[in-house]
PDB file of C-alpha atoms in Angstrom:
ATOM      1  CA  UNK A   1      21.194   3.708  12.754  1.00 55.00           C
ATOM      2  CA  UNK A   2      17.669   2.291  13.369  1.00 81.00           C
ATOM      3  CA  UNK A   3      16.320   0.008  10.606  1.00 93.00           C
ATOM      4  CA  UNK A   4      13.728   1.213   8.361  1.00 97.00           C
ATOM      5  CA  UNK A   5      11.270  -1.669   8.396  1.00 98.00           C
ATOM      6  CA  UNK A   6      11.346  -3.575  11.533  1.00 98.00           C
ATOM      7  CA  UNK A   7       9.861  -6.823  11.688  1.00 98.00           C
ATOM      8  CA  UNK A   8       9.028  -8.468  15.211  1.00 98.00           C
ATOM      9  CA  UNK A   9       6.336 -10.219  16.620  1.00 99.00           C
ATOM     10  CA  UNK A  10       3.463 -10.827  19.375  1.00 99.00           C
ATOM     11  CA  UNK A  11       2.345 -14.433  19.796  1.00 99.00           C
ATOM     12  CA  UNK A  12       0.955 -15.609  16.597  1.00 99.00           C
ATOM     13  CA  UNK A  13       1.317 -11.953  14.872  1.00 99.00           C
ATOM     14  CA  UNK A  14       3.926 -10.738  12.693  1.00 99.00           C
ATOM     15  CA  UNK A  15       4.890  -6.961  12.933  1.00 99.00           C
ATOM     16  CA  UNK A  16       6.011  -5.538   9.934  1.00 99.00           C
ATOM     17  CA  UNK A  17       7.062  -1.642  10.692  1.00 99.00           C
ATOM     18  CA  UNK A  18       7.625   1.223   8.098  1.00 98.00           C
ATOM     19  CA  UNK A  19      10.223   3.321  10.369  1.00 98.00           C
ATOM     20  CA  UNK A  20      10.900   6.870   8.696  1.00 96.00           C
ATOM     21  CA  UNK A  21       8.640   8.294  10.889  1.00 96.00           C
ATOM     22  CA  UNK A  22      10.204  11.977   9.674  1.00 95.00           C
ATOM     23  CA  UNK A  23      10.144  11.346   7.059  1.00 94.00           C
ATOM     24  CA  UNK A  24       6.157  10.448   6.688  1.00 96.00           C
ATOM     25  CA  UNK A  25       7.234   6.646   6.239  1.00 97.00           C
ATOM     26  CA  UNK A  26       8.021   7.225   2.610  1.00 95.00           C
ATOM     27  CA  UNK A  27       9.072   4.336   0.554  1.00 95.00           C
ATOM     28  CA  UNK A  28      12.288   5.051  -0.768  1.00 94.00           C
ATOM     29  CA  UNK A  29      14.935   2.406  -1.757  1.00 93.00           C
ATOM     30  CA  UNK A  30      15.850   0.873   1.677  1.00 95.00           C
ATOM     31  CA  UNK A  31      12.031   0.563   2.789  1.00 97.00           C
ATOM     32  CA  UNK A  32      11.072  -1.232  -0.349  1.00 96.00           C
ATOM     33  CA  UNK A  33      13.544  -3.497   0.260  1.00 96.00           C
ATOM     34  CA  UNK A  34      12.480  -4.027   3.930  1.00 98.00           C
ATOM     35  CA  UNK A  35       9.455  -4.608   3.290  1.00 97.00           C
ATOM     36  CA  UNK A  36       9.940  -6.939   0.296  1.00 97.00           C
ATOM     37  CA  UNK A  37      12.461  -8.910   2.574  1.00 97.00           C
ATOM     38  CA  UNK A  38       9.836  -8.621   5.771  1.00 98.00           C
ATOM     39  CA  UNK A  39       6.794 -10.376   3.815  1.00 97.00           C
ATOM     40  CA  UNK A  40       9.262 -12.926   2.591  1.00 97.00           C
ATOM     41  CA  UNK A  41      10.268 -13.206   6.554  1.00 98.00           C
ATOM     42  CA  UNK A  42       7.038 -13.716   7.080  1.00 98.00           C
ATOM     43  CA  UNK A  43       5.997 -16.407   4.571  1.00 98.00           C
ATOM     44  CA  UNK A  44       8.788 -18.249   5.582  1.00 98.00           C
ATOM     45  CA  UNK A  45       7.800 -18.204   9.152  1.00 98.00           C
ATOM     46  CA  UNK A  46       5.969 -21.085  10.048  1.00 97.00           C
ATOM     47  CA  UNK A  47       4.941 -19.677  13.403  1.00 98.00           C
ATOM     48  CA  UNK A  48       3.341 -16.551  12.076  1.00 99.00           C
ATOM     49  CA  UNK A  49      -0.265 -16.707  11.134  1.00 99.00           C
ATOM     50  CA  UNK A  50      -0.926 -13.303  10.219  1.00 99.00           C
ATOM     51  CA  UNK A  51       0.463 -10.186   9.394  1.00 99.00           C
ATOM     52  CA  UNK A  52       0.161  -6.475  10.286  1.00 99.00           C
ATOM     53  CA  UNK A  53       1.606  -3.524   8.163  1.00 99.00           C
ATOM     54  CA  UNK A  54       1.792  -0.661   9.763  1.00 99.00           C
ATOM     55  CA  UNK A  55       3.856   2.490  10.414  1.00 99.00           C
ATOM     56  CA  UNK A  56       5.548   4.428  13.288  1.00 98.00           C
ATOM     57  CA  UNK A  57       3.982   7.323  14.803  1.00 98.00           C
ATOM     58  CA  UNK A  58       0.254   8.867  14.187  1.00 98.00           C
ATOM     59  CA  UNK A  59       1.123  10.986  10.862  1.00 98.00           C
ATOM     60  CA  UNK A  60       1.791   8.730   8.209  1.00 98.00           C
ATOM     61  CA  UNK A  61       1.063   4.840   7.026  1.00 99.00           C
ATOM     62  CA  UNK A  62       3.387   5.822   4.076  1.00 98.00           C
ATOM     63  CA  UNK A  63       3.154   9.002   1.933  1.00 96.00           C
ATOM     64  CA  UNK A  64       4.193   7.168  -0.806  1.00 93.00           C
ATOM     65  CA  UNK A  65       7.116   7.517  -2.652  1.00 85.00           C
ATOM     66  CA  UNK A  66      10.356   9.071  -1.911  1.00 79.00           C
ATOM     67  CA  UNK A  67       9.926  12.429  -4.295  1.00 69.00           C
ATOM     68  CA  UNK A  68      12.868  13.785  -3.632  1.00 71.00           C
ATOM     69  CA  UNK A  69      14.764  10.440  -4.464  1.00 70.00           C
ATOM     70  CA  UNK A  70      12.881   9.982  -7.703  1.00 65.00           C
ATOM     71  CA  UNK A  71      13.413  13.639  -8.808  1.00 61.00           C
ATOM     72  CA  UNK A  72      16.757  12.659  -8.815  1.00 64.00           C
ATOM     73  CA  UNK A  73      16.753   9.784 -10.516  1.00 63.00           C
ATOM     74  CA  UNK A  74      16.642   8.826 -14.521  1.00 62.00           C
ATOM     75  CA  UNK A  75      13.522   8.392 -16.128  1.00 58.00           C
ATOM     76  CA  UNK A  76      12.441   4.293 -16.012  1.00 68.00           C
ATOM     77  CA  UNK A  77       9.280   2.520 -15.545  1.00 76.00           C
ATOM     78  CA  UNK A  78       9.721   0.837 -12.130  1.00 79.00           C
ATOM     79  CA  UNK A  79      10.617  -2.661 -11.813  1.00 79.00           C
ATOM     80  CA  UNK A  80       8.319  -5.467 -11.703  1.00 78.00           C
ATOM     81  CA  UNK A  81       9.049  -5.908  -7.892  1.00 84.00           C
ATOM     82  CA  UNK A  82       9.615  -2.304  -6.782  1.00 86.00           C
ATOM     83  CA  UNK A  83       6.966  -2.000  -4.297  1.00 91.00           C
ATOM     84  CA  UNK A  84       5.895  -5.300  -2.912  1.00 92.00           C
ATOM     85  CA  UNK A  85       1.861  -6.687  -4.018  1.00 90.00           C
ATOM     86  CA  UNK A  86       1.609  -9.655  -2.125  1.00 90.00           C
ATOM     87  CA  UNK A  87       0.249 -12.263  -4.691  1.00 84.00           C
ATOM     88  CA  UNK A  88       1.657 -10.651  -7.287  1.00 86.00           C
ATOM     89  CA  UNK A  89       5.927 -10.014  -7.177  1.00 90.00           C
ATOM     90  CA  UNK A  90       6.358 -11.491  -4.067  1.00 94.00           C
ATOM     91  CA  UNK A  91       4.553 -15.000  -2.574  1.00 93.00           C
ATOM     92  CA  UNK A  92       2.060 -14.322   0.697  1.00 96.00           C
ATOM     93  CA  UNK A  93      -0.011 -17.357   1.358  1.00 96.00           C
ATOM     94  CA  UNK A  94      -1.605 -15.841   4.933  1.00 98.00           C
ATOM     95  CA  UNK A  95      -3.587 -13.008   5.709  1.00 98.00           C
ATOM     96  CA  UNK A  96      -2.638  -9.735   6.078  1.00 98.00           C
ATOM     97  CA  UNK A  97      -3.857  -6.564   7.383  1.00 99.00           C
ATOM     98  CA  UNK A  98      -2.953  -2.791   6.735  1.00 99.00           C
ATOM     99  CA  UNK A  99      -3.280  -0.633  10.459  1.00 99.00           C
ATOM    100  CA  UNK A 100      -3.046   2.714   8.595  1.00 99.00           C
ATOM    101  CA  UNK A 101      -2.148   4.800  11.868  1.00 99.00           C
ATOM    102  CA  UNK A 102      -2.185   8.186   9.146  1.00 98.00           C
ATOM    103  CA  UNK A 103      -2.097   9.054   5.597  1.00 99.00           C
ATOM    104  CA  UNK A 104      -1.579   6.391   3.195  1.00 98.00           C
ATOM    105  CA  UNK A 105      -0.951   8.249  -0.263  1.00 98.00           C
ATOM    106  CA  UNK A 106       0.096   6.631  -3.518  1.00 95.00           C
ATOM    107  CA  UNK A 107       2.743   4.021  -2.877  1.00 95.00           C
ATOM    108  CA  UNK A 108       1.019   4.042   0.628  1.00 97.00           C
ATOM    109  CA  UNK A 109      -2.475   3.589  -0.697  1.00 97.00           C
ATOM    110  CA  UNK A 110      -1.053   0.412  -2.731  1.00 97.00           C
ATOM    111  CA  UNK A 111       0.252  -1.164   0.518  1.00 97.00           C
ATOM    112  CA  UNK A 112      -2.889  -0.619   2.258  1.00 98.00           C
ATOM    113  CA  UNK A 113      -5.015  -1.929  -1.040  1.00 97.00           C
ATOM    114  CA  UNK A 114      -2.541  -4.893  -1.179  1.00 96.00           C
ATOM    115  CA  UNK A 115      -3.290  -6.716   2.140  1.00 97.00           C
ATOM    116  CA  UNK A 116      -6.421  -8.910   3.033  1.00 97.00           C
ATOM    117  CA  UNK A 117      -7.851  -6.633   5.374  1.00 99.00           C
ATOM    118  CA  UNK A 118      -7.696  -2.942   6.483  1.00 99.00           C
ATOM    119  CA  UNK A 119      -8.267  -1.122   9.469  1.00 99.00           C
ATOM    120  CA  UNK A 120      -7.416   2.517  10.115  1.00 99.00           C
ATOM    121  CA  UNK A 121      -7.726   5.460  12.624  1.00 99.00           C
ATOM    122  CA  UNK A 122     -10.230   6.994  12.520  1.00 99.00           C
ATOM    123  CA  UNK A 123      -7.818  10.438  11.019  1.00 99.00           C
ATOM    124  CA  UNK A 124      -6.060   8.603   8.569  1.00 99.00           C
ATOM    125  CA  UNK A 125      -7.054   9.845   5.149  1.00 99.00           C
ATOM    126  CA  UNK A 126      -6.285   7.581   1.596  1.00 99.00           C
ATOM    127  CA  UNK A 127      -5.312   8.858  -1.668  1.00 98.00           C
ATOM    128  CA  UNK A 128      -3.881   8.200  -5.089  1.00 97.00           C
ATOM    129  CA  UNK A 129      -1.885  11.231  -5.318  1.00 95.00           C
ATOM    130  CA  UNK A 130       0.091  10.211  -8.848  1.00 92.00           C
ATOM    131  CA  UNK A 131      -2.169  12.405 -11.032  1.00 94.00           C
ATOM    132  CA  UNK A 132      -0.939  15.184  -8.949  1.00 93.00           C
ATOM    133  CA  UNK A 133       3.110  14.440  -9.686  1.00 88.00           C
ATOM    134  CA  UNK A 134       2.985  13.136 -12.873  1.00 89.00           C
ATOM    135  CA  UNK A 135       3.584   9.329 -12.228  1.00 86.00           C
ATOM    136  CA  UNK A 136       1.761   5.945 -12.725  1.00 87.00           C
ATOM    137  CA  UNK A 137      -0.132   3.921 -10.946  1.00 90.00           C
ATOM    138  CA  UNK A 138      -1.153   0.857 -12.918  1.00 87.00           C
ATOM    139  CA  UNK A 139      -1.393  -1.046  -9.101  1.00 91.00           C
ATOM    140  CA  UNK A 140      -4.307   0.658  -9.407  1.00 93.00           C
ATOM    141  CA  UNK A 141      -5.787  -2.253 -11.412  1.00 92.00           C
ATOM    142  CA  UNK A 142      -7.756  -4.151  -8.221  1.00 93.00           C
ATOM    143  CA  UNK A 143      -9.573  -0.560  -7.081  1.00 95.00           C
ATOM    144  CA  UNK A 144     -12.659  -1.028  -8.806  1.00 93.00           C
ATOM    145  CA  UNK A 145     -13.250  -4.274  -6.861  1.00 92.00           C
ATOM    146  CA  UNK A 146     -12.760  -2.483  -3.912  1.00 95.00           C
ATOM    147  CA  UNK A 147     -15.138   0.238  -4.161  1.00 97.00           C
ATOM    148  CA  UNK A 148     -17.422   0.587  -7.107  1.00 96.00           C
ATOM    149  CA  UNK A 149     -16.081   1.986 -10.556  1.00 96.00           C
ATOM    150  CA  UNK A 150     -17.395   5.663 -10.446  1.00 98.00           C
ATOM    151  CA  UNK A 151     -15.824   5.914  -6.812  1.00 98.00           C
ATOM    152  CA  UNK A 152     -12.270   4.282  -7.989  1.00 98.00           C
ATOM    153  CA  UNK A 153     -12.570   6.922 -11.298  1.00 98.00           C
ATOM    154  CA  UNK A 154     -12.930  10.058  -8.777  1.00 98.00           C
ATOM    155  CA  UNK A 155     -10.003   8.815  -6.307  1.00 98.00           C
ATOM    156  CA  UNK A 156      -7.742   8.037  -9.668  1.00 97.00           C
ATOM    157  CA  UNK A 157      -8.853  11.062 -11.381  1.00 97.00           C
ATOM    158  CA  UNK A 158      -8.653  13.972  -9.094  1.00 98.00           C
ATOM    159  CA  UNK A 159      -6.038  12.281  -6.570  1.00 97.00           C
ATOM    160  CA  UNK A 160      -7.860  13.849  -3.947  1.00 98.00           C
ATOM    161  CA  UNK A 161      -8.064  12.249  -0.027  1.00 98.00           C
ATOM    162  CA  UNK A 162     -10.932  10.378   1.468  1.00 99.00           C
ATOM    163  CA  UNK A 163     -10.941  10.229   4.694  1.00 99.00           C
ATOM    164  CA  UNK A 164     -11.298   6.958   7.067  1.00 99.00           C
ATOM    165  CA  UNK A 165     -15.102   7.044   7.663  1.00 99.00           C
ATOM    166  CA  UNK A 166     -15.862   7.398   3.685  1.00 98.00           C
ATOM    167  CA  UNK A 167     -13.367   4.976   3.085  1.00 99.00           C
ATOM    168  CA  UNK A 168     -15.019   2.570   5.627  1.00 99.00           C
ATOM    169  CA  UNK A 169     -18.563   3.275   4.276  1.00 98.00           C
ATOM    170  CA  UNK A 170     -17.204   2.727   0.946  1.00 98.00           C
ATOM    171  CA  UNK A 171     -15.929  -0.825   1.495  1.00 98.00           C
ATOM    172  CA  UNK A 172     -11.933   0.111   1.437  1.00 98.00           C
ATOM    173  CA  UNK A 173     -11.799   0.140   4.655  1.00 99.00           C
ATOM    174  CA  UNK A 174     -12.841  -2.394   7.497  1.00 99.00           C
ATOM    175  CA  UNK A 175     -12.838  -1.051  10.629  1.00 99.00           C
ATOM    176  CA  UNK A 176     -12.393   2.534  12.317  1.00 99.00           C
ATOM    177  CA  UNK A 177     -11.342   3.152  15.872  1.00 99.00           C
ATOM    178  CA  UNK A 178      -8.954   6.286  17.362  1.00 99.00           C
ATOM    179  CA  UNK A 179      -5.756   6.059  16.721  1.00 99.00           C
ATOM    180  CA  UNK A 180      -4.552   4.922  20.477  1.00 98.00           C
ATOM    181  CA  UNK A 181      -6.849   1.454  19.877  1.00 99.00           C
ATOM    182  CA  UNK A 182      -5.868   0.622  16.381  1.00 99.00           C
ATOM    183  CA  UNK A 183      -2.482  -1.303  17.059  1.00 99.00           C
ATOM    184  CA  UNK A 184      -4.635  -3.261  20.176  1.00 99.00           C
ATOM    185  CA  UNK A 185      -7.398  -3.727  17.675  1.00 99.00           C
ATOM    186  CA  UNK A 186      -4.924  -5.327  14.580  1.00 99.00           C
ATOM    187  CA  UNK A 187      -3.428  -7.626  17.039  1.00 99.00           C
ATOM    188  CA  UNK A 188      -6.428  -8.790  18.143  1.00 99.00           C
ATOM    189  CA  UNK A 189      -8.032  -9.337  14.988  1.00 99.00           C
ATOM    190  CA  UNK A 190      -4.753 -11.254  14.088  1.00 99.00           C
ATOM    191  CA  UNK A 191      -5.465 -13.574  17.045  1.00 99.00           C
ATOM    192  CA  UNK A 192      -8.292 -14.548  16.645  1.00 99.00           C
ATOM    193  CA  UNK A 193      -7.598 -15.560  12.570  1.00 98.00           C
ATOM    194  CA  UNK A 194      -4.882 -17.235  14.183  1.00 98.00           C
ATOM    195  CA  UNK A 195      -7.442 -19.506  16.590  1.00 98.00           C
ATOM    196  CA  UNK A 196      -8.885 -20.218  13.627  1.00 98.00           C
ATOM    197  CA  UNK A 197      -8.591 -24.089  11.528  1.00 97.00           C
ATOM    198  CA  UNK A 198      -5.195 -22.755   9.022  1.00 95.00           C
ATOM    199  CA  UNK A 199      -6.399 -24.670   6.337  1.00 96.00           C
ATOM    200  CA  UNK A 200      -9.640 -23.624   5.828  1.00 97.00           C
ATOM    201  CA  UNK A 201      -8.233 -19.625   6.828  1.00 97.00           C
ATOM    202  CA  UNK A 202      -6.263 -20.577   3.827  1.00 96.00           C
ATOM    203  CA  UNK A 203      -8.620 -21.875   1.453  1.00 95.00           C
ATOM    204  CA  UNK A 204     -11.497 -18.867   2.483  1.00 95.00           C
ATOM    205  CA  UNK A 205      -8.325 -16.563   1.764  1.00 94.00           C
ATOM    206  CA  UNK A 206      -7.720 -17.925  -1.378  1.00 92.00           C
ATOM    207  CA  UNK A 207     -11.526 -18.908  -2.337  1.00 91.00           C
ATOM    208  CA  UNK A 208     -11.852 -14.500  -2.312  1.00 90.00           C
ATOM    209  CA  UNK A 209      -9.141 -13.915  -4.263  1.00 87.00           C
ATOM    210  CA  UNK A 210      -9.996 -16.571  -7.528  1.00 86.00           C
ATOM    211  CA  UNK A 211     -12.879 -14.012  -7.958  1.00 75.00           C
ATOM    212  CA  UNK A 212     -10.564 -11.497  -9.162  1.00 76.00           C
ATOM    213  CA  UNK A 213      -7.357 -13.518  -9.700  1.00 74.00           C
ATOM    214  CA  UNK A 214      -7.884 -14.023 -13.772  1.00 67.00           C
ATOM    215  CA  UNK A 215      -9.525 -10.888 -14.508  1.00 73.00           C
ATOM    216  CA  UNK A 216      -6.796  -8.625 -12.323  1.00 72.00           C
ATOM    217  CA  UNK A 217      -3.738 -10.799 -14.505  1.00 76.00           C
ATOM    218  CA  UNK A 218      -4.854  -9.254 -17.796  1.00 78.00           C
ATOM    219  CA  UNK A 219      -5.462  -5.971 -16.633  1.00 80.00           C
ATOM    220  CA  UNK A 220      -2.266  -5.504 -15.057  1.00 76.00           C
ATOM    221  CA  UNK A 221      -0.551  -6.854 -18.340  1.00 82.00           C
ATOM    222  CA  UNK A 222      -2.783  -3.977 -19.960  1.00 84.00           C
ATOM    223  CA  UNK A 223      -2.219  -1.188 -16.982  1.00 82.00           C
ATOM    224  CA  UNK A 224       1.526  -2.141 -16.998  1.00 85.00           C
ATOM    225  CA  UNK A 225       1.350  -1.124 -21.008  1.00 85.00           C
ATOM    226  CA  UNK A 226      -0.733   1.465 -20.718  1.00 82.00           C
ATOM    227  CA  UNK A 227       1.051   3.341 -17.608  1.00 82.00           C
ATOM    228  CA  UNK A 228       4.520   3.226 -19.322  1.00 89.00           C
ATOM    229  CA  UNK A 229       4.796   6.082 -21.738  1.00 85.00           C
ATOM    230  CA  UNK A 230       3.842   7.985 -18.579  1.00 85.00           C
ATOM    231  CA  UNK A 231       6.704   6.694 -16.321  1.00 83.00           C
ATOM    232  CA  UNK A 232       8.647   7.734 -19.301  1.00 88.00           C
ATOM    233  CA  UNK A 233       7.710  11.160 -19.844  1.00 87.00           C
ATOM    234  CA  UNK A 234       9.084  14.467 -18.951  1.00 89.00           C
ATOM    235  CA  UNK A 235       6.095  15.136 -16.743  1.00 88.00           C
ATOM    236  CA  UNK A 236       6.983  12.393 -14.730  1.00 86.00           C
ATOM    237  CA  UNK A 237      10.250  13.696 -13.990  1.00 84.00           C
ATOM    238  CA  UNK A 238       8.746  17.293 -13.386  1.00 86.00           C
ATOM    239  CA  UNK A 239       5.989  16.194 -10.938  1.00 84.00           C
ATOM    240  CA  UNK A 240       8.929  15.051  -8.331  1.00 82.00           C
ATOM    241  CA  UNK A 241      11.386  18.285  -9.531  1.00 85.00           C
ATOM    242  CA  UNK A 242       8.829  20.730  -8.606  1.00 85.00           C
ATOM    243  CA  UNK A 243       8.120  19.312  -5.145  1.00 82.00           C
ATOM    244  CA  UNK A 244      11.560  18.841  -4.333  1.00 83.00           C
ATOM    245  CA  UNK A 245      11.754  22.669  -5.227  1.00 87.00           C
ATOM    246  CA  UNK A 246       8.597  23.838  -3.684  1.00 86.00           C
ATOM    247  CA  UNK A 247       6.483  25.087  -6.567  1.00 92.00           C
ATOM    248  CA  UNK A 248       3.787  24.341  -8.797  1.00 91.00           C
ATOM    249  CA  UNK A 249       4.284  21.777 -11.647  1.00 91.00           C
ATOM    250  CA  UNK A 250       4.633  23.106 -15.344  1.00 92.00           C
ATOM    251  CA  UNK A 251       3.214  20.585 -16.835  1.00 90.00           C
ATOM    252  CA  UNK A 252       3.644  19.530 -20.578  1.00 91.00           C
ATOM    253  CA  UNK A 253       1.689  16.551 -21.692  1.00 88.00           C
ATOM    254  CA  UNK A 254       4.760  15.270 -23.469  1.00 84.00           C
TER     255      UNK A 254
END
């Protein structure tokens, strides 16, 4: 049985792999924990400079969560460190970048938000699909310093796709290339970070991320509060029933 995050690495560059490709990369239990474990791997590493999240095959960055796992699961608000947000439950001091080789949707969209940088094929498409299942997002919390307000209310609020181009010209994304340059293009962009003086790579890392690093604390204290009567209600558990049973949600605001 192949592992479902794979971590490896090309000269300076770390690898970090989502591996379900059939399963549209989804995060269920066993990614989260690869990946949680592969940024660790990574900190750790003293001879990796940067690193690049990605995904197997040309469908999927990560769909998000594993529906069908939490439709059969008991209502809870997730755990502080169920999806890894470097900076946040788990320590990354180097810079990252997302190569979203598809769709990045929900817990996928939070990986992608969660790293330094962000390049994409030029197909991939970006959405925060939980409106559409019933389920929280209070990750959410950095979007509007991504893109402007009014653009984070529309992606939050209708949980419908933008596609790489838009999400280039609206700041999400970096860089857009086809998909058979974009793991060529990460791994050079890695390289030459990695030429660069560490400590001042470091301190330019860390110099963008004060501007939002007391602001973004109380907010997700607030989000965090505000997101879990939702976790807890019987929409969320409906949201993932009705796709594991291929019909439209009934839902009841309760």
């Amino acid at each position: 049985m192949t592992e479902p995050v794979t971590y490896t690495k090309v000269g300076p560059v770390a690898w970090l792999t989502i591996d379900r490709p059939d399963a549209r990369n989804a995060l269920n239990q066993a990614v989260r924990e690869g990946l949680m474990a592969g940024m660790r791997r990574f900190e750790d590493d003293a001879n990796a400079a940067v690193l690049v999240l990605t995904g197997t095959g040309d469908r999927a960055f990560s769909a998000g969560g594993d529906l069908k796992e939490m439709a059969e699961q008991e209502l809870a608000v997730p755990a502080s460190d169920y999806v890894p947000i470097p900076g946040r439950n788990v320590e990354v001091s180097k810079p990252t970048i997302a190569a979203v080789n598809g769709v990045a949707f929900a817990g996928g969209f939070l990986l992608a938000q969660g790293c330094d940088l962000c390049i994409a094929a030029d197909h991939a498409r970006f959405a925060v699909t939980e409106v559409k299942v019933g389920r929280g997002a209070p990750w959410a919390v950095p979007l509007p310093w991504l893109v402007a307000p009014r653009v984070a209310m529309e992606i939050l609020l209708t949980g419908d796709p933008v596609d790489a181009q838009r999400a280039y010209e609206l700041g999400f994304v970096n860089r857009v290339m086809p998909y058979d340059e974009l793991n060529d293009t990460a791994q050079a962009m890695g390289e030459q970070i990695a030429r660069n003086a560490p400590l001042s790579v470091a301190a330019a890392r860390r110099t963008v991320h004060l501007a939002m690093a007391a602001a973004h604390e109380q907010a997700y204290r607030e989000a965090d509060a505000l997101w879990e009567p939702v976790y807890r209600s019987r929409d969320a558990q409906e949201g993932p029933s009705a796709f594991r049973e291929k019909r439209a949600p009934q839902w009841s605001g309760s």
